[in-house]
Coordinates of C-alpha atoms and ligand atoms in Angstrom, one line a residue:
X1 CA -5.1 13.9 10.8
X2 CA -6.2 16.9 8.9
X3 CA -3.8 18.3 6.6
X4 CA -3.8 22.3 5.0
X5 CA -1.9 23.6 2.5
X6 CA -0.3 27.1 3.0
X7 CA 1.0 29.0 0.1
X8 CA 3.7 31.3 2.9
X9 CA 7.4 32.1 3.0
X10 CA 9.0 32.1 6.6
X11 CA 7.8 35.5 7.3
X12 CA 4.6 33.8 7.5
X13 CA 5.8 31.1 9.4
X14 CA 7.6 32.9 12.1
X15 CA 4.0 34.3 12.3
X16 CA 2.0 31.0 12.8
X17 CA 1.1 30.0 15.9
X18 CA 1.3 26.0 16.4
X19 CA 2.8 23.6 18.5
X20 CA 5.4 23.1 16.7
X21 CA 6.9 24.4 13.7
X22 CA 9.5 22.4 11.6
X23 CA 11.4 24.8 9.3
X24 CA 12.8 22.7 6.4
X25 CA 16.4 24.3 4.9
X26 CA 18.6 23.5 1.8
X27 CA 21.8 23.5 1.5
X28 CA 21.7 26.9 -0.9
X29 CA 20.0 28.6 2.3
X30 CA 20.0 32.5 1.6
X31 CA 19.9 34.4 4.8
X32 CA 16.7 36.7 4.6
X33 CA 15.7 39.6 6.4
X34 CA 13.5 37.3 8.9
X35 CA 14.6 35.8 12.3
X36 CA 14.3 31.8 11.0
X37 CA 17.5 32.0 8.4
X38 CA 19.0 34.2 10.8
X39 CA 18.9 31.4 13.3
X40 CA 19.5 28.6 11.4
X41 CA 22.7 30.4 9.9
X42 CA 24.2 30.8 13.3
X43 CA 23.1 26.9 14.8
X44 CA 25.2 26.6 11.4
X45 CA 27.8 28.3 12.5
X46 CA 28.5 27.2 15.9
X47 CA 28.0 23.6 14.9
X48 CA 25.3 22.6 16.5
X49 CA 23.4 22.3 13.5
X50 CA 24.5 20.2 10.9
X51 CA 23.3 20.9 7.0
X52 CA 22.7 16.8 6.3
X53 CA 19.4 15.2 6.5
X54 CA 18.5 13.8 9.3
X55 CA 20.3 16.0 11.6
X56 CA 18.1 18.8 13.3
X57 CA 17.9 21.3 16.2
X58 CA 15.1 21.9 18.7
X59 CA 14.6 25.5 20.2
X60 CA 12.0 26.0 22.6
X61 CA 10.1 29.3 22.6
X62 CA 12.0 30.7 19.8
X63 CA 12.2 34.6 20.2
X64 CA 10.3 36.9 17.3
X65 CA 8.4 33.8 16.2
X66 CA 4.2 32.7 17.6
X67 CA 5.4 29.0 17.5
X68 CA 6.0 27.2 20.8
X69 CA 9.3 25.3 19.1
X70 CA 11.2 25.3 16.4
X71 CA 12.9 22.4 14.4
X72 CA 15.1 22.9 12.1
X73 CA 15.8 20.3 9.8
X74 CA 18.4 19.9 7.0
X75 CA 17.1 18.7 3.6
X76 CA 20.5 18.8 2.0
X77 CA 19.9 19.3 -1.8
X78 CA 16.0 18.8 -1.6
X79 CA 15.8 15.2 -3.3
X80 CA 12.7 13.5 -1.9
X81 CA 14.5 10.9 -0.2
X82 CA 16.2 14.0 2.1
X83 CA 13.1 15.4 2.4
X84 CA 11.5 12.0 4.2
X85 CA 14.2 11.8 6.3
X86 CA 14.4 15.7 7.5
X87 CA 10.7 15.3 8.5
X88 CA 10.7 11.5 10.1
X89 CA 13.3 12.9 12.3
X90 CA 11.5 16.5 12.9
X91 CA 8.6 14.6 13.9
X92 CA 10.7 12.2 16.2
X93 CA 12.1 15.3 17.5
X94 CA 8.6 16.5 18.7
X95 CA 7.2 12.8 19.9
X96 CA 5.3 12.7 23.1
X97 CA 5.5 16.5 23.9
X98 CA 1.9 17.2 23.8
X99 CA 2.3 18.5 20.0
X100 CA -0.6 18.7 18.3
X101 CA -0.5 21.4 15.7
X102 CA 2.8 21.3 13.6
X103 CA 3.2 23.3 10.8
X104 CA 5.8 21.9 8.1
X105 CA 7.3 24.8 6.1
X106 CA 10.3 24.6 3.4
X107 CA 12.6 27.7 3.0
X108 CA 12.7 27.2 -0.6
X109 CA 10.7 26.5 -4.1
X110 CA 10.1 23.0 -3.1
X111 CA 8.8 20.1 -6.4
X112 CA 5.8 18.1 -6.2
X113 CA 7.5 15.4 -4.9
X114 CA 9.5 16.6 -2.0
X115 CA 5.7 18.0 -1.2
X116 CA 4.5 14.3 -1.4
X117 CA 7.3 13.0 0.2
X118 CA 6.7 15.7 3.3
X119 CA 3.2 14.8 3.7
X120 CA 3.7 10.7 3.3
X121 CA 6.6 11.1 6.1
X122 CA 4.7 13.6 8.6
X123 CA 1.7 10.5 8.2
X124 CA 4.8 7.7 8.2
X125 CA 6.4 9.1 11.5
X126 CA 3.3 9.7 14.0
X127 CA 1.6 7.0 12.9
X128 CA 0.2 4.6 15.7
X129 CA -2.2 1.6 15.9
X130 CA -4.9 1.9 18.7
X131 CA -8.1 -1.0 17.7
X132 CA -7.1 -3.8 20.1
X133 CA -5.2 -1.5 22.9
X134 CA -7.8 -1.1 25.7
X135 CA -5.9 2.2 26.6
X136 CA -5.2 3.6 23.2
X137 CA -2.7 6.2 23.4
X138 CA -3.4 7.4 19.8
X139 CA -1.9 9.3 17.7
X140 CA -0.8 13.3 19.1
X141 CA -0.4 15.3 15.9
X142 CA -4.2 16.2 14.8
X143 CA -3.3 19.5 12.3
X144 CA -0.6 19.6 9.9
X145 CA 0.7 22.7 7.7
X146 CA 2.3 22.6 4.8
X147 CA 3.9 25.7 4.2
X148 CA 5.4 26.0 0.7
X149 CA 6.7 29.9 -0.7
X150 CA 4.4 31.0 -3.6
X151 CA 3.8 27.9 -4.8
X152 CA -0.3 27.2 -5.3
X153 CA 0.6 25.6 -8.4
X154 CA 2.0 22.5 -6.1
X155 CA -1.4 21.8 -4.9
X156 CA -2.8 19.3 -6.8
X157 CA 0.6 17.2 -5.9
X158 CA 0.0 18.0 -1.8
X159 CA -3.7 16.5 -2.7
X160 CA -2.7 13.4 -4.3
X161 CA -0.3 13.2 -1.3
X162 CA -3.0 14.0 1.4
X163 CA -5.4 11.0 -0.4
X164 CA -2.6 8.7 -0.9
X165 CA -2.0 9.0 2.9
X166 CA -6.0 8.2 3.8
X167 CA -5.6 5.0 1.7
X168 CA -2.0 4.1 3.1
X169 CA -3.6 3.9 6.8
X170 CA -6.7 2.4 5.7
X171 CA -4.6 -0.2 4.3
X172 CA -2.4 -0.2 7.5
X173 CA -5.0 -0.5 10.0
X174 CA -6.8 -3.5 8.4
X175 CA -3.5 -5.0 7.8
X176 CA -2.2 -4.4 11.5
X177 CA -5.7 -5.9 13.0
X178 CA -5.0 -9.5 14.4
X179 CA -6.7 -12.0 12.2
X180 CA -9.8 -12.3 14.7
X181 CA -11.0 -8.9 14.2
X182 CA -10.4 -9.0 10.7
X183 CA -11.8 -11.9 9.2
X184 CA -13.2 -12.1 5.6
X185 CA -16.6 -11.0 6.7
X186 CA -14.9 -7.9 8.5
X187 CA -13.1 -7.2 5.5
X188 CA -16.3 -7.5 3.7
X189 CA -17.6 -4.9 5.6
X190 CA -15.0 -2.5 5.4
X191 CA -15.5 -2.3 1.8
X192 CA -19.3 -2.5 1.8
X193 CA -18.5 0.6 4.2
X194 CA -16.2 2.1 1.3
X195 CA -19.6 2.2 -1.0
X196 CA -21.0 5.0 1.4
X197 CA -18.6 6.8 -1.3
X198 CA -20.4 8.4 -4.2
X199 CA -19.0 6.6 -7.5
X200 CA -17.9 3.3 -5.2
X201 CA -20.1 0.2 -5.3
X202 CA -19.5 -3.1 -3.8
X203 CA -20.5 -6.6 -4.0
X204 CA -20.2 -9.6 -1.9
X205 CA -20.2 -13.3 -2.9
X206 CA -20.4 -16.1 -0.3
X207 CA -20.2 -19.8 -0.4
X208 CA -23.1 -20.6 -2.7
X209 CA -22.3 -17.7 -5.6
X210 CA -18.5 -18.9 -5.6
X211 CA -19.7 -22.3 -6.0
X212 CA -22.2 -21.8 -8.9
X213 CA -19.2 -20.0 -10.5
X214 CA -17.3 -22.8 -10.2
X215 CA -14.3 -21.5 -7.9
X216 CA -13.3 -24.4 -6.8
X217 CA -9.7 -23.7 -6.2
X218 CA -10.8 -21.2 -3.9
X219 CA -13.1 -22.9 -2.3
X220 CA -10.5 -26.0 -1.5
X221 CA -8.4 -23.2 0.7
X222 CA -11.6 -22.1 2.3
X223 CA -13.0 -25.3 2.9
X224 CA -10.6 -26.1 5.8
X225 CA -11.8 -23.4 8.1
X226 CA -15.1 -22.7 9.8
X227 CA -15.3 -18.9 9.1
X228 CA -16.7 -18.4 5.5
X229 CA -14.9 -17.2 2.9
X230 CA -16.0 -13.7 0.9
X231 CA -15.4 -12.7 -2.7
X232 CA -15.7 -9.0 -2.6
X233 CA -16.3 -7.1 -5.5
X234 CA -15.6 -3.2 -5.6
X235 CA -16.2 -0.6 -8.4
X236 CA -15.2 3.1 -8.7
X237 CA -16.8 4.7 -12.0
X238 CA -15.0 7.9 -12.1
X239 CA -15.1 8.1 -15.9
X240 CA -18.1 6.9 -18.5
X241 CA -19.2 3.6 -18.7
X242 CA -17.1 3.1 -22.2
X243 CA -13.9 3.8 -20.7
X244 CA -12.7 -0.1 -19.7
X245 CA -11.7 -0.8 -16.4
X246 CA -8.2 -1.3 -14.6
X247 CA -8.3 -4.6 -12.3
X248 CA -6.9 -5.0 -9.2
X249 CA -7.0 -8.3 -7.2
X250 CA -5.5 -8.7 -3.5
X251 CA -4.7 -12.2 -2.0
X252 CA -7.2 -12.0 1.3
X253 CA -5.8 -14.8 3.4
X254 CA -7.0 -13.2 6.4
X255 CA -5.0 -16.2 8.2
X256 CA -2.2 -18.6 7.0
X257 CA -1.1 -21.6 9.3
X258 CA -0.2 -23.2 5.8
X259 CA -2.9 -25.6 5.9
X260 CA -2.1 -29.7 6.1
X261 CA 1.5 -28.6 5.2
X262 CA 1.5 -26.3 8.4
X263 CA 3.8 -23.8 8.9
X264 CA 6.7 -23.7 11.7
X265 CA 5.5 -22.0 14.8
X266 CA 7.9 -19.5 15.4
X267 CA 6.8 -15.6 13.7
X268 CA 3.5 -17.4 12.5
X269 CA 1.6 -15.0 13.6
X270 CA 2.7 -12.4 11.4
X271 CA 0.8 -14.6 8.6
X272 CA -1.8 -12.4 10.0
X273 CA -0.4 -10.2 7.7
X274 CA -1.4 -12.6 4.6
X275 CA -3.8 -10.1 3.4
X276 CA -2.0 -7.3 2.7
X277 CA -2.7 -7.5 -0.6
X278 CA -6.6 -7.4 -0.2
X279 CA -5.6 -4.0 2.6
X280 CA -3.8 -2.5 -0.4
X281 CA -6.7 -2.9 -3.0
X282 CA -9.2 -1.4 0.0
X283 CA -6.1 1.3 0.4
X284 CA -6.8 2.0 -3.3
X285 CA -10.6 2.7 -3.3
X286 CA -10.2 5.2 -0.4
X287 CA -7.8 7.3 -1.7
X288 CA -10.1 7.0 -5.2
X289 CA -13.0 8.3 -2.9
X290 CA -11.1 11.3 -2.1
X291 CA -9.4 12.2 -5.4
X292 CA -12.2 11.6 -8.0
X293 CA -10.0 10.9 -10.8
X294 CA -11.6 10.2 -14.1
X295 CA -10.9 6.4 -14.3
X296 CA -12.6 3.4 -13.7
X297 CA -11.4 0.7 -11.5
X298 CA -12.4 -2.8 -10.3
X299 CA -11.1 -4.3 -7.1
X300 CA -11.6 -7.9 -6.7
X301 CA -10.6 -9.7 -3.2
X302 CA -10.8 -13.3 -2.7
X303 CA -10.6 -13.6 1.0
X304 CA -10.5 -16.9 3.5
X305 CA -8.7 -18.4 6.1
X306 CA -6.0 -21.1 5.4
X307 CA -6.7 -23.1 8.4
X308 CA -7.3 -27.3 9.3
X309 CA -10.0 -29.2 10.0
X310 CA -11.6 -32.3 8.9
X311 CA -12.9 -31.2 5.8
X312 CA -9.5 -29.7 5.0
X313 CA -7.9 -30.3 1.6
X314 CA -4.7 -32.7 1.3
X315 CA -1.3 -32.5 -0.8
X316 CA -2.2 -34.5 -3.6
X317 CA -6.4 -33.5 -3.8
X318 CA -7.2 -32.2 -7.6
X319 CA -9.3 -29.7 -8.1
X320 CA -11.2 -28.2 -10.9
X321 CA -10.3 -23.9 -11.2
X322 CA -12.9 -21.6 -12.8
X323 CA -11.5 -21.6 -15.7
X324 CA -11.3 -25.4 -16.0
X325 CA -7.8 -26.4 -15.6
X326 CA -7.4 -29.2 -12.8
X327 CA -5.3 -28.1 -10.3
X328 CA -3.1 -30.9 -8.1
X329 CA -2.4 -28.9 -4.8
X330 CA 1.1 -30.7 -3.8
X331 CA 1.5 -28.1 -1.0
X332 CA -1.2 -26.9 1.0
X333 CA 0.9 -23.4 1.6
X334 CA 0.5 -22.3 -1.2
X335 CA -2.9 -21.0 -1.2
X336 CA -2.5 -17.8 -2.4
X337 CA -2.3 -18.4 -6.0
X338 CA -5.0 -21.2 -5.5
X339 CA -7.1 -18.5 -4.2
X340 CA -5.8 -16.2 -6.8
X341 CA -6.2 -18.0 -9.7
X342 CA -10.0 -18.1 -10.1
X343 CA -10.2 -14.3 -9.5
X344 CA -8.2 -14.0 -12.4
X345 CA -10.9 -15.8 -14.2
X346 CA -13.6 -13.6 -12.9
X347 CA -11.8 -10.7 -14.1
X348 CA -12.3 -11.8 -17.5
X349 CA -16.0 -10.6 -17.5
X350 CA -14.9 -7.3 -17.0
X351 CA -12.6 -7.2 -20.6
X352 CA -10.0 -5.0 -18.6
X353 CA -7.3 -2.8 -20.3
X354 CA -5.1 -4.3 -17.7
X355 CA -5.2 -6.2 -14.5
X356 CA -2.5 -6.4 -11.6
X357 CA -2.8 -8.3 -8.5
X358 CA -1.2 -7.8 -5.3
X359 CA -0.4 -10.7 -3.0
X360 CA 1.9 -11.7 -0.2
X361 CA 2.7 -15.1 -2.1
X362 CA 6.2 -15.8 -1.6
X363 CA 8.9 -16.3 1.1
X364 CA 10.9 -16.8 -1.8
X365 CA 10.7 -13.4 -3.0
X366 CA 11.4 -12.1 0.7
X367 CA 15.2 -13.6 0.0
X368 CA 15.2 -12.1 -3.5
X369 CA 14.6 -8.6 -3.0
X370 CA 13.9 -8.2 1.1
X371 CA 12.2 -5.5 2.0
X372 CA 13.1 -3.2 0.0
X373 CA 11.3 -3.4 -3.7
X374 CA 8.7 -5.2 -4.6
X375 CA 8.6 -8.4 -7.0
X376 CA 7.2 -7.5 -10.4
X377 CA 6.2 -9.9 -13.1
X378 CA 4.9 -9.1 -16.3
X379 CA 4.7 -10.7 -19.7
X380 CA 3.9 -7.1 -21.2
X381 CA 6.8 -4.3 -21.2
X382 CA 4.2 -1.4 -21.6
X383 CA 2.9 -2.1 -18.4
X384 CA 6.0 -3.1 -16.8
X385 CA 7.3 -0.4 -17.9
X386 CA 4.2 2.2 -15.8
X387 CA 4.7 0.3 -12.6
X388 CA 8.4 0.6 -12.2
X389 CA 8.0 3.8 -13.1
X390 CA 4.8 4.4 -10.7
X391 CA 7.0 3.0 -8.4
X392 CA 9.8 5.5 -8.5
X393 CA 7.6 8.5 -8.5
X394 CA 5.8 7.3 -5.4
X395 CA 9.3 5.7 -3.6
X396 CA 7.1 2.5 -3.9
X397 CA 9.7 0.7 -5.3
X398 CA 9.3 -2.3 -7.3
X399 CA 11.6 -4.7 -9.4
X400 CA 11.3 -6.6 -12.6
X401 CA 11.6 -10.4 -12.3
X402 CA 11.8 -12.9 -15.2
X403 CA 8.9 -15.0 -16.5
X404 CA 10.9 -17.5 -19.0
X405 CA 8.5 -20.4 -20.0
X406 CA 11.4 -22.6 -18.9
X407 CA 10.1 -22.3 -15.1
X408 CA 7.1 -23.5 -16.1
X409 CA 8.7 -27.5 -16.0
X410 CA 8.6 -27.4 -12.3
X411 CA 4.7 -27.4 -12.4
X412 CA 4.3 -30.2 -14.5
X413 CA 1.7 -32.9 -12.7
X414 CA 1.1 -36.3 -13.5
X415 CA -2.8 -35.9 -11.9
X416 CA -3.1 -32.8 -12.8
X417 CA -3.2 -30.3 -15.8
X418 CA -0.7 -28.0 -13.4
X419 CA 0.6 -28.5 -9.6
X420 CA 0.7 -25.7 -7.1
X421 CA 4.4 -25.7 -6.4
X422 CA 7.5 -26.5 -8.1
X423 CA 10.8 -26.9 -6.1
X424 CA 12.1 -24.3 -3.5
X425 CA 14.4 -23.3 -6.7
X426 CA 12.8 -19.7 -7.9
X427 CA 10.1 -20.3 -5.9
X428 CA 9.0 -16.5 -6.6
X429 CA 8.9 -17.4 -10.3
X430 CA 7.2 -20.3 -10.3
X431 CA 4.4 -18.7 -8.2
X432 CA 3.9 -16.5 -10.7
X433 CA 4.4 -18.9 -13.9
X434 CA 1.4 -20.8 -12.2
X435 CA -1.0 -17.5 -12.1
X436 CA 0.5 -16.7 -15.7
X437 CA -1.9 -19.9 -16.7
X438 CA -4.9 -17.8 -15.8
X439 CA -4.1 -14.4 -17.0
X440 CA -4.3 -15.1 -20.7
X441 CA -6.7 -12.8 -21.4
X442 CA -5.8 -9.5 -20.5
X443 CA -2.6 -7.4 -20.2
X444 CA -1.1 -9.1 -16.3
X445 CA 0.8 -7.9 -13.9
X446 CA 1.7 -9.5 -10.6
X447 CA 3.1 -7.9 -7.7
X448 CA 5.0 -10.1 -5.0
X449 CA 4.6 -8.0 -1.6
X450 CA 5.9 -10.8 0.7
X451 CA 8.6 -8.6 1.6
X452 CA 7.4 -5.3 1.3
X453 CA 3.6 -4.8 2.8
X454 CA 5.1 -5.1 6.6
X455 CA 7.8 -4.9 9.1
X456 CA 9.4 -7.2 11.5
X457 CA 10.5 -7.2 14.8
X458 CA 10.4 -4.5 17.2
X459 CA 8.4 -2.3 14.4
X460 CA 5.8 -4.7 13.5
X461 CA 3.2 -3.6 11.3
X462 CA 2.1 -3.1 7.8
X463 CA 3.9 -0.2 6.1
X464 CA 0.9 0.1 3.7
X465 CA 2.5 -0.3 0.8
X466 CA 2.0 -0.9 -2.7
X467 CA -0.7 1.9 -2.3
X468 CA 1.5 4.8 -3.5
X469 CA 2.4 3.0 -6.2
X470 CA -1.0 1.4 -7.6
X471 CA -2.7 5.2 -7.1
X472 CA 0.8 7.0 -9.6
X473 CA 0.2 4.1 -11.9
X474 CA -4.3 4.7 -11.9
X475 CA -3.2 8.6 -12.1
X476 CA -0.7 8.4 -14.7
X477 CA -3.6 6.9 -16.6
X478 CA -6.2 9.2 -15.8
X479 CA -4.0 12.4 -16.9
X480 CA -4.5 11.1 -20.5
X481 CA -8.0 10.6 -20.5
X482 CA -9.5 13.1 -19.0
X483 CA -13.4 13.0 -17.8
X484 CA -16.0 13.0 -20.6
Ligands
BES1 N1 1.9 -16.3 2.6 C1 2.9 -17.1 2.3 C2 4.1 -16.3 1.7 C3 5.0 -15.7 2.7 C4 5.9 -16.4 3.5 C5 4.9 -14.3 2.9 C6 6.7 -15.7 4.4 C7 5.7 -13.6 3.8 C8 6.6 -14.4 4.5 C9 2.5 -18.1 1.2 O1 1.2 -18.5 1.2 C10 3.3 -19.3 1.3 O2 3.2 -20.0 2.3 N2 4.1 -19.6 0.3 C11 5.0 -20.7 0.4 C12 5.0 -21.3 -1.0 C13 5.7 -22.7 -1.0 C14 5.0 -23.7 -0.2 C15 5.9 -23.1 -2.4 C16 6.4 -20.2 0.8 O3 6.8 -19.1 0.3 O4 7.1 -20.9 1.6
MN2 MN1 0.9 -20.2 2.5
ZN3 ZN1 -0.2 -17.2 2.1

């Protein structure tokens, strides 16, 4: 989808000639001397229009105007929230009637983020996955206006937005593919393929580098699968080598059957979705590609299958971690923090100013905060602090969960130095008290996206998220220190 933006009132709009072209009112709407407000104050009028978002009118042919329909879509008083809705349901309004131009134009001085907010829910709304479809209907809308009055100062915000919507669908559409066409090898490529990027680089470990690094808490998950496991390793230098680099680290179980302690049957298939995490860090370094900002940012993925065979491991094996602690997996399903664990190690090396890693870890946290926020657990309130609040500038919401040491007493082992699981009580924290062990190092964050990276039922799929909210927080940080 190619997006422009378009600094014109709608004198200019009426003029545009597009497919369709969705005319975005507030409540304080001032009728001008132009045939749009004119319109819209009499749909108004009659009642067939109502001024709430969410509610819009269609016209076809609209008379003193080049587009071939008109929407009209309330935005009530212009919060970002409205503004997602007016367009979702604009965009609804148009589905499957050969629209391919749209131009998306607000009546009013609009803020940077009900621009964002218009160009993540124009993406959002005509998004469609075609890689396994043999007939791929794909998506309809190929050019999108934004039309904003006056307002070239909002551009940098409509850019962020435009990049933040590459690496949202990038993240999607390895998140959506089934786990056979997107093993760790494929996700390997894809970011190998992200290095064709000036200021992106990428390396990949395999079996015999992991081992001589001693990962062998990773390597226990991997070992009870035939497809190899990858440790991928991705840079973006946008600022001088002195500047230290941010972290990120996304759980890559491209599969999850839960290992010797299998999972139930029923909805396993959406453990498919196991490496959203890894999809978001990808998500990450395409958007980067496309902004430039000047920062510097590591993405580390540790990426296998959680499968059984023979060589499988089994609740009770111990296993030694990179960082030496001996590990007594009790519970075969959770891998993720096994697998996590020694790439927390490995980002030692890189002396980060802080790292945060994104993984689908726990059903627990699912029944804690659903879909709607994120779990977020940090020992440090600074950086607490810049993800909730990266979170509510994007609408990637997240939500502060405890870390007392007291829930560290569920992992106590009598084999072990730690066990994998405590009880099913706070399971969410005690997932996270467990990769606490390996994060002394460095400021931590941990992100629990169980809930939040995809959809169920009749809308399955990954929703690409927390990708607007890892890109405000990198930003936020690359407005203070600008390049050189
Ligand atoms: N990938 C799952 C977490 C998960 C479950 C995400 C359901 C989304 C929906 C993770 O590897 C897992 O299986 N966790 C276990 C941990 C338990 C064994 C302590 C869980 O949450 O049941
Ligand atoms: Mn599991
Ligand atoms: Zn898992």
């Amino acid at each position: 989808m190619n997006f422009e933006f378009k600094t014109f009132d709608l004198t200019g709009a009426a003029r545009e000639k597009c497919d369709a072209l969705v005319v975005l009112f507030s409540s304080n709407l001032t009728t001008a001397n132009e045939p749009i407000t004119a319109l819209i104050a009499s749909a108004l009028k009659t009642g067939d229009l109502l001024d709430k978002p969410g509610k819009v009118l269609m016209t076809y042919r609209p008379s003193d105007m080049a587009a071939t329909r008109l929407v009209m879509a309330s935005v009530g008083e212009g919060a970002p929230k409205d503004v997602r809705q007016a367009v979702s349901a604009a965009v609804l309004a148009v589905k499957g009637k050969t629209v391919k131009k749209i131009c998306v134009c607000f009546s009013h001085l609009a803020k940077e983020d009900a621009i964002e907010a218009a160009v993540m829910a124009v993406a959002e709304a005509s998004y469609v996955y075609v890689s396994t479809k043999s007939k791929p209907e794909g998506r309809e809308l190929v050019r999108v206006q934004l039309g904003v009055p006056g307002g070239i100062k909002l551009k940098p915000a409509f850019d962020r937005a435009v990049a933040t919507v590459s690496g949202v669908e990038f993240a999607k559409e390895w998140a959506n593919r089934p786990a056979n066409h997107a093993t760790p090898t494929h996700l390997a490529g894809a970011a190998k393929a992200l290095a064709k990027f000036p200021n992106i680089k990428c390396e990949v470990l395999g079996l015999k580098e992991v081992a001589s690094l001693g990962m062998g808490s990773f390597m226990a998950v991997a070992q009870g699968s035939e497809e190899p496991l990858r440790f991928i390793v991705l840079h973006y230098n946008g600022a001088p080598k002195t500047q230290v680099p941010t972290v990120l680290i996304g759980k890559g179980i491209t599969f999850d059957s839960g290992g010797i302690s299998i999972k139930p049957a029923a909805e396993m298939d959406e453990m498919k979705f196991d490496m959203c995490g890894a999809a978001s860090v990808l998500g990450v370094f395409r958007a980067l590609a496309e902004l430039n900002p000047a920062i510097n940012v590591v993405g580390l993925i540790p990426s296998c299958e959680n499968l059984i065979n023979g060589r499988a491991v089994k609740p009770g094996d111990v296993v030694t971690s990179m960082s030496g602690q001996t590990i007594e997996i009790l519970n075969t399903d959770a891998e993720g923090r096994l697998v996590l664990c020694d790439a927390l190690t490995y980002a030692e090396r890189f002396k980060p100013r802080a790292v945060v890693d994104i993984a689908t870890l726990t059903g627990a946290c699912v029944v804690a905060l659903g879909a709607v926020r994120s779990g977020l657990f940090s020992p440090d309130d600074t950086l607490a602090a810049a993800l909730l609040s990266a979170g509510e500038k994007s609408a990637d919401l997240c939500w502060r969960m405890p870390l007392d040491d007291d829930y560290s007493e569920a992992l106590k082992s009598n084999f072990a130095d730690v066990a994998n699981v405590g009880g099913r009580a706070g399971g969410a924290v005690t997932a996270a008290k467990f990769l606490q062990r390996f994060a002394g190092k460095f400021p931590w964050a941990h992100l629990d996206i169980a809930g939040s990276a995809w959809k169920s039922g009749a809308a399955k799929g990954a929703t690409g998220r927390p990708v607007p909210l890892l890109l405000a927080y990198l930003l936020a940080h690359a407005q203070l220190k600008p390049a050189k």
